[in-house]
CSV table of C-alpha atoms in Angstrom, one decimal:
chain,number,residue,atom,x,y,z
O,1,PRO,CA,51.3,39.2,44.4
O,2,ASP,CA,54.2,39.5,42.0
O,3,GLY,CA,55.5,42.6,43.6
O,4,GLU,CA,54.3,45.0,40.9
O,5,PRO,CA,52.3,48.0,42.1
O,6,LEU,CA,48.5,47.9,41.7
O,7,PRO,CA,47.0,50.1,39.0
O,8,PRO,CA,45.4,53.3,40.3
O,9,ARG,CA,41.7,53.2,40.9
O,10,ASN,CA,39.2,56.0,41.0
O,11,PRO,CA,38.2,56.6,44.6
O,12,LYS,CA,34.6,56.3,45.7
O,13,PRO,CA,32.6,59.6,45.6
O,14,GLY,CA,32.8,61.4,49.0
O,15,SER,CA,35.8,59.4,50.2
O,16,ASP,CA,38.8,61.0,52.0
O,17,ASN,CA,41.0,59.9,49.1
O,18,CYS,CA,39.7,62.4,46.7
O,19,PRO,CA,42.3,64.9,45.4
O,20,ASP,CA,40.0,67.8,46.1
O,21,PRO,CA,37.6,67.3,49.0
O,22,CYS,CA,35.4,70.1,47.6
O,23,GLU,CA,34.7,68.3,44.4
O,24,PRO,CA,33.0,64.9,44.3
O,25,CYS,CA,35.0,62.2,42.6
O,26,LYS,CA,33.5,61.0,39.3
O,27,TRP,CA,33.5,57.5,37.9
O,28,GLU,CA,34.9,57.1,34.5
O,29,PRO,CA,33.5,53.9,33.1
O,30,CYS,CA,35.4,52.1,30.3
O,31,GLU,CA,34.1,52.9,26.8
O,32,PRO,CA,32.2,50.0,25.4
O,33,PRO,CA,33.7,48.6,22.2
O,34,PRO,CA,31.7,49.6,19.1
O,35,ALA,CA,29.0,47.0,18.3
O,36,ALA,CA,29.3,45.4,14.9
O,37,ILE,CA,27.3,42.9,12.8
O,38,THR,CA,29.0,41.5,9.8
O,39,GLY,CA,27.0,41.6,6.6
O,40,SER,CA,26.4,38.3,4.8
O,41,SER,CA,24.4,36.7,2.0
O,42,PHE,CA,22.1,33.6,1.9
O,43,THR,CA,20.8,31.6,-1.0
O,44,PHE,CA,17.3,30.2,-0.6
O,45,THR,CA,16.9,27.0,-2.8
O,46,SER,CA,13.6,25.3,-3.7
O,47,ALA,CA,13.3,21.6,-2.9
O,48,CYS,CA,11.0,20.9,-5.9
O,49,GLY,CA,11.2,22.0,-9.5
O,50,GLU,CA,9.6,25.5,-9.6
O,51,GLY,CA,10.6,26.9,-13.0
O,52,GLU,CA,8.9,26.7,-16.3
O,53,ASN,CA,10.9,23.6,-17.2
O,54,ASN,CA,10.6,22.1,-13.7
O,55,GLU,CA,14.1,23.3,-12.7
O,56,ILE,CA,15.3,24.1,-9.2
O,57,LYS,CA,15.1,27.8,-8.5
O,58,GLN,CA,17.1,30.0,-6.1
O,59,VAL,CA,16.6,33.4,-4.5
O,60,ASN,CA,19.6,35.4,-3.0
O,61,TYR,CA,19.2,37.5,0.1
O,62,ASN,CA,21.8,40.0,1.3
O,63,LEU,CA,21.8,40.4,5.1
O,64,PRO,CA,23.0,43.9,6.1
O,65,GLY,CA,25.5,44.5,8.8
O,66,GLY,CA,26.7,47.6,10.8
O,67,GLY,CA,29.9,48.9,12.2
O,68,ASP,CA,28.4,50.8,15.2
O,69,LEU,CA,25.6,50.3,17.6
O,70,GLN,CA,23.0,52.3,15.7
O,71,SER,CA,23.7,50.8,12.3
O,72,SER,CA,23.9,47.3,13.8
O,73,LEU,CA,20.4,47.7,15.4
O,74,GLN,CA,19.1,48.9,12.0
O,75,GLY,CA,20.8,45.9,10.4
O,76,LEU,CA,19.0,43.5,12.8
O,77,ALA,CA,15.6,45.2,12.0
O,78,ASP,CA,16.3,44.8,8.2
O,79,GLN,CA,17.3,41.1,8.8
O,80,ASN,CA,13.9,40.5,10.5
O,81,LYS,CA,12.2,42.0,7.4
O,82,LEU,CA,14.1,39.6,5.2
O,83,ILE,CA,13.1,36.7,7.3
O,84,MET,CA,9.4,37.6,6.6
O,85,GLU,CA,10.2,37.7,2.9
O,86,MET,CA,11.9,34.3,3.1
O,87,LEU,CA,8.8,32.8,4.8
O,88,GLN,CA,6.6,34.2,2.1
O,89,GLN,CA,8.8,32.7,-0.5
O,90,HIS,CA,8.7,29.4,1.3
O,91,LEU,CA,4.9,29.5,1.1
O,92,LEU,CA,5.0,30.3,-2.6
O,93,TRP,CA,7.2,27.3,-3.4
O,94,LYS,CA,5.7,23.9,-2.9
O,95,THR,CA,8.2,22.9,-0.2
O,96,PRO,CA,9.1,20.7,1.5
O,97,VAL,CA,6.6,18.3,-0.2
O,98,CYS,CA,7.5,17.3,-3.7
O,99,PRO,CA,5.2,15.4,-6.0
O,100,GLU,CA,5.9,11.7,-6.3
O,101,GLU,CA,6.8,10.3,-9.6
O,102,LYS,CA,3.8,8.3,-10.8
O,103,PRO,CA,4.6,4.8,-12.0
O,104,GLU,CA,3.3,3.6,-15.4
O,105,LEU,CA,0.1,1.7,-15.1
O,106,LYS,CA,0.1,-1.7,-16.7
O,107,GLY,CA,-2.3,-4.5,-17.3
O,108,ASP,CA,-6.0,-5.0,-17.6
O,109,MET,CA,-8.5,-3.3,-15.2
O,110,ARG,CA,-10.3,-5.5,-12.8
O,111,THR,CA,-13.4,-4.3,-11.0
O,112,ILE,CA,-14.8,-6.4,-8.1
O,113,SER,CA,-18.1,-5.4,-6.6
O,114,PHE,CA,-19.0,-6.5,-3.1
O,115,VAL,CA,-22.2,-6.5,-1.1
O,116,SER,CA,-22.7,-7.0,2.7
O,117,ASP,CA,-24.6,-9.8,4.3
O,118,GLU,CA,-26.1,-7.3,6.7
O,119,THR,CA,-28.2,-4.2,6.0
O,120,SER,CA,-26.6,-0.8,6.8
O,121,PRO,CA,-27.5,0.8,10.2
O,122,TYR,CA,-28.1,4.0,8.2
O,123,GLY,CA,-30.8,2.6,6.0
O,124,LYS,CA,-32.5,-0.6,4.7
O,125,SER,CA,-30.0,-1.4,2.0
O,126,ARG,CA,-26.9,-3.5,2.3
O,127,LEU,CA,-23.4,-2.0,2.1
O,128,ARG,CA,-21.8,-1.9,-1.4
O,129,LYS,CA,-18.1,-1.6,-2.1
O,130,ARG,CA,-16.0,-1.8,-5.2
O,131,LEU,CA,-12.4,-2.7,-5.6
O,132,ARG,CA,-10.4,-1.7,-8.7
O,133,TYR,CA,-6.9,-2.6,-9.7
O,134,ARG,CA,-4.8,-3.5,-12.8
O,135,SER,CA,-3.5,-7.0,-13.5
O,136,GLU,CA,-0.7,-8.3,-15.7
O,137,SER,CA,-1.6,-11.9,-15.0
O,138,GLY,CA,-3.2,-12.4,-18.4
O,139,LEU,CA,-6.0,-14.4,-16.8
O,140,GLY,CA,-9.4,-14.5,-18.5
O,141,LEU,CA,-12.7,-13.5,-17.0
O,142,GLY,CA,-13.5,-17.0,-15.8
O,143,GLU,CA,-10.2,-17.4,-14.0
O,144,VAL,CA,-10.6,-14.0,-12.3
O,145,ILE,CA,-14.1,-15.1,-11.2
O,146,ASP,CA,-12.7,-18.3,-9.7
O,147,HIS,CA,-10.1,-16.3,-7.8
O,148,TRP,CA,-12.7,-14.0,-6.2
O,149,LYS,CA,-16.1,-15.8,-6.1
O,150,ASP,CA,-15.6,-17.4,-2.6
O,151,PHE,CA,-13.6,-14.6,-1.0
O,152,ASN,CA,-15.2,-12.6,1.9
O,153,TRP,CA,-13.8,-10.0,4.2
O,154,SER,CA,-14.9,-7.7,7.1
O,155,ALA,CA,-15.5,-4.0,6.3
O,156,GLY,CA,-14.8,-1.3,8.9
O,157,PRO,CA,-13.2,2.1,9.8
O,158,VAL,CA,-9.6,1.5,8.6
O,159,CYS,CA,-8.6,2.6,5.1
O,160,VAL,CA,-5.8,0.5,3.7
O,161,LYS,CA,-4.3,1.7,0.4
O,162,HIS,CA,-1.3,0.8,-1.7
O,163,THR,CA,0.4,3.2,-4.1
O,164,GLY,CA,3.5,3.4,-6.2
O,165,SER,CA,3.4,0.4,-8.5
O,166,SER,CA,1.9,-0.6,-11.8
O,167,TRP,CA,-1.4,-1.9,-10.6
O,168,GLY,CA,-2.7,1.6,-9.6
O,169,SER,CA,-3.7,2.7,-6.1
O,170,PRO,CA,-6.3,0.2,-4.8
O,171,GLN,CA,-7.8,0.8,-1.4
O,172,VAL,CA,-10.3,-0.8,0.9
O,173,TRP,CA,-12.2,0.1,4.1
O,174,ALA,CA,-11.7,-2.8,6.4
O,175,ALA,CA,-12.2,-3.8,10.1
O,176,SER,CA,-8.5,-3.6,10.7
O,177,GLU,CA,-5.2,-2.9,9.1
O,178,SER,CA,-4.4,-6.6,8.8
O,179,GLU,CA,-7.8,-7.3,7.3
O,180,GLY,CA,-7.4,-4.6,4.7
O,181,LYS,CA,-4.0,-5.9,3.7
O,182,ARG,CA,-5.4,-9.4,3.4
O,183,VAL,CA,-7.9,-8.1,0.8
O,184,LEU,CA,-5.3,-6.2,-1.2
O,185,LEU,CA,-2.8,-9.1,-1.0
O,186,HIS,CA,-5.5,-11.4,-2.4
O,187,ALA,CA,-5.9,-9.0,-5.3
O,188,ALA,CA,-2.1,-8.7,-5.7
O,189,ARG,CA,-1.7,-12.4,-6.2
O,190,GLU,CA,-4.0,-12.3,-9.2
O,191,ALA,CA,-2.4,-9.0,-10.5
O,192,GLY,CA,1.1,-10.4,-10.3
O,193,VAL,CA,2.3,-7.7,-7.9
O,194,ASP,CA,4.1,-8.0,-4.5
O,195,PRO,CA,3.0,-5.0,-2.5
O,196,ASP,CA,5.6,-5.7,0.2
O,197,GLN,CA,8.4,-5.3,-2.4
O,198,VAL,CA,7.2,-2.4,-4.6
O,199,GLY,CA,5.3,0.7,-3.7
O,200,LYS,CA,4.1,1.5,-0.2
O,201,TRP,CA,1.3,0.8,2.1
O,202,LEU,CA,-0.9,3.8,3.4
O,203,ILE,CA,-3.1,3.4,6.5
O,204,GLY,CA,-5.8,5.9,7.3
O,205,GLY,CA,-9.3,6.3,8.6
O,206,SER,CA,-12.1,8.8,9.0
O,207,ASP,CA,-14.1,10.4,11.8
O,208,ASN,CA,-17.2,10.0,9.6
O,209,ALA,CA,-19.0,6.9,10.9
O,210,ARG,CA,-20.5,6.3,7.5
O,211,TYR,CA,-17.0,5.3,6.2
O,212,GLY,CA,-16.5,2.8,9.1
O,213,VAL,CA,-19.7,0.8,8.9
O,214,PRO,CA,-19.0,-2.9,9.7
O,215,GLY,CA,-20.2,-5.7,7.6
O,216,THR,CA,-19.2,-9.1,6.0
O,217,MET,CA,-18.5,-8.4,2.4
O,218,ARG,CA,-18.9,-10.9,-0.5
O,219,VAL,CA,-18.9,-10.7,-4.3
O,220,ASN,CA,-22.3,-9.3,-5.5
O,221,THR,CA,-24.3,-12.0,-7.3
O,222,LYS,CA,-27.5,-10.0,-7.8
O,223,GLY,CA,-29.4,-11.2,-10.9
O,224,GLY,CA,-27.6,-14.5,-11.1
O,225,TYR,CA,-24.3,-13.0,-12.2
O,226,TYR,CA,-20.9,-12.4,-10.6
O,227,TRP,CA,-20.3,-8.7,-10.5
O,228,ILE,CA,-16.7,-9.0,-11.7
O,229,THR,CA,-15.3,-7.4,-14.8
O,230,ALA,CA,-11.9,-7.7,-16.4
O,231,ARG,CA,-11.5,-5.0,-19.0
O,232,ASP,CA,-10.8,-1.3,-19.6
O,233,GLY,CA,-13.2,1.3,-20.9
O,234,GLU,CA,-16.8,2.4,-20.2
O,235,ASP,CA,-18.4,1.9,-23.6
O,236,GLY,CA,-21.0,-0.8,-23.8
O,237,MET,CA,-22.0,-3.5,-21.2
O,238,PRO,CA,-19.0,-5.4,-19.7
O,239,LEU,CA,-18.8,-9.1,-19.9
O,240,VAL,CA,-19.8,-10.9,-16.6
O,241,GLY,CA,-19.9,-14.5,-15.6
O,242,LYS,CA,-23.2,-16.2,-15.0
O,243,ILE,CA,-23.6,-18.3,-11.9
O,244,GLY,CA,-24.0,-22.0,-12.6
């Protein structure tokens, strides 16, 4: 279109434009450019402390390249092998989950034992559950009993747990998430902890029906005592409060 002559083209085989009608015309395709893969390196870094002194560790991988088609294909095969090695290293390192820093536990241990109003559908006994946590309130045993003696709650298939603060990791199997939080919030008021401001809530459950047995739970008073203790240790009988 700009007036310049078109470049010459190879005629089609068998056409009348061949220079020699006795010889078939041959196509001469363009030579493909040489394939090339540039070599490179990659540093694999652990997310958690993996060394003897809990330091972050690194592994360097050199990815091969190639200047022509054959060496480039071999480079791709070698890179695939390196990917397998990197996946194996990923399994050896505890990634991507790192252990949480555990808070210092503070306060006196509280143990509250509950018993259900109803018998278990899996036997003739009543359900029994125990709640344990640490308290910095400084309250004596009598005051702790007053805090818990009239409290009741509904057991069930939802496990509500709180972690990441000084009172430990108390948990309860309740009829619902809100009911489980109600139990732990009642404990938190005595412990001097605000679970909504420190640590975190964990909600779970189980497919095992024995963990989700419903029942109305109250403080165990078998033998005429409140089964509530406010101390550490396992040596000797703990002090309990007598009813009346």
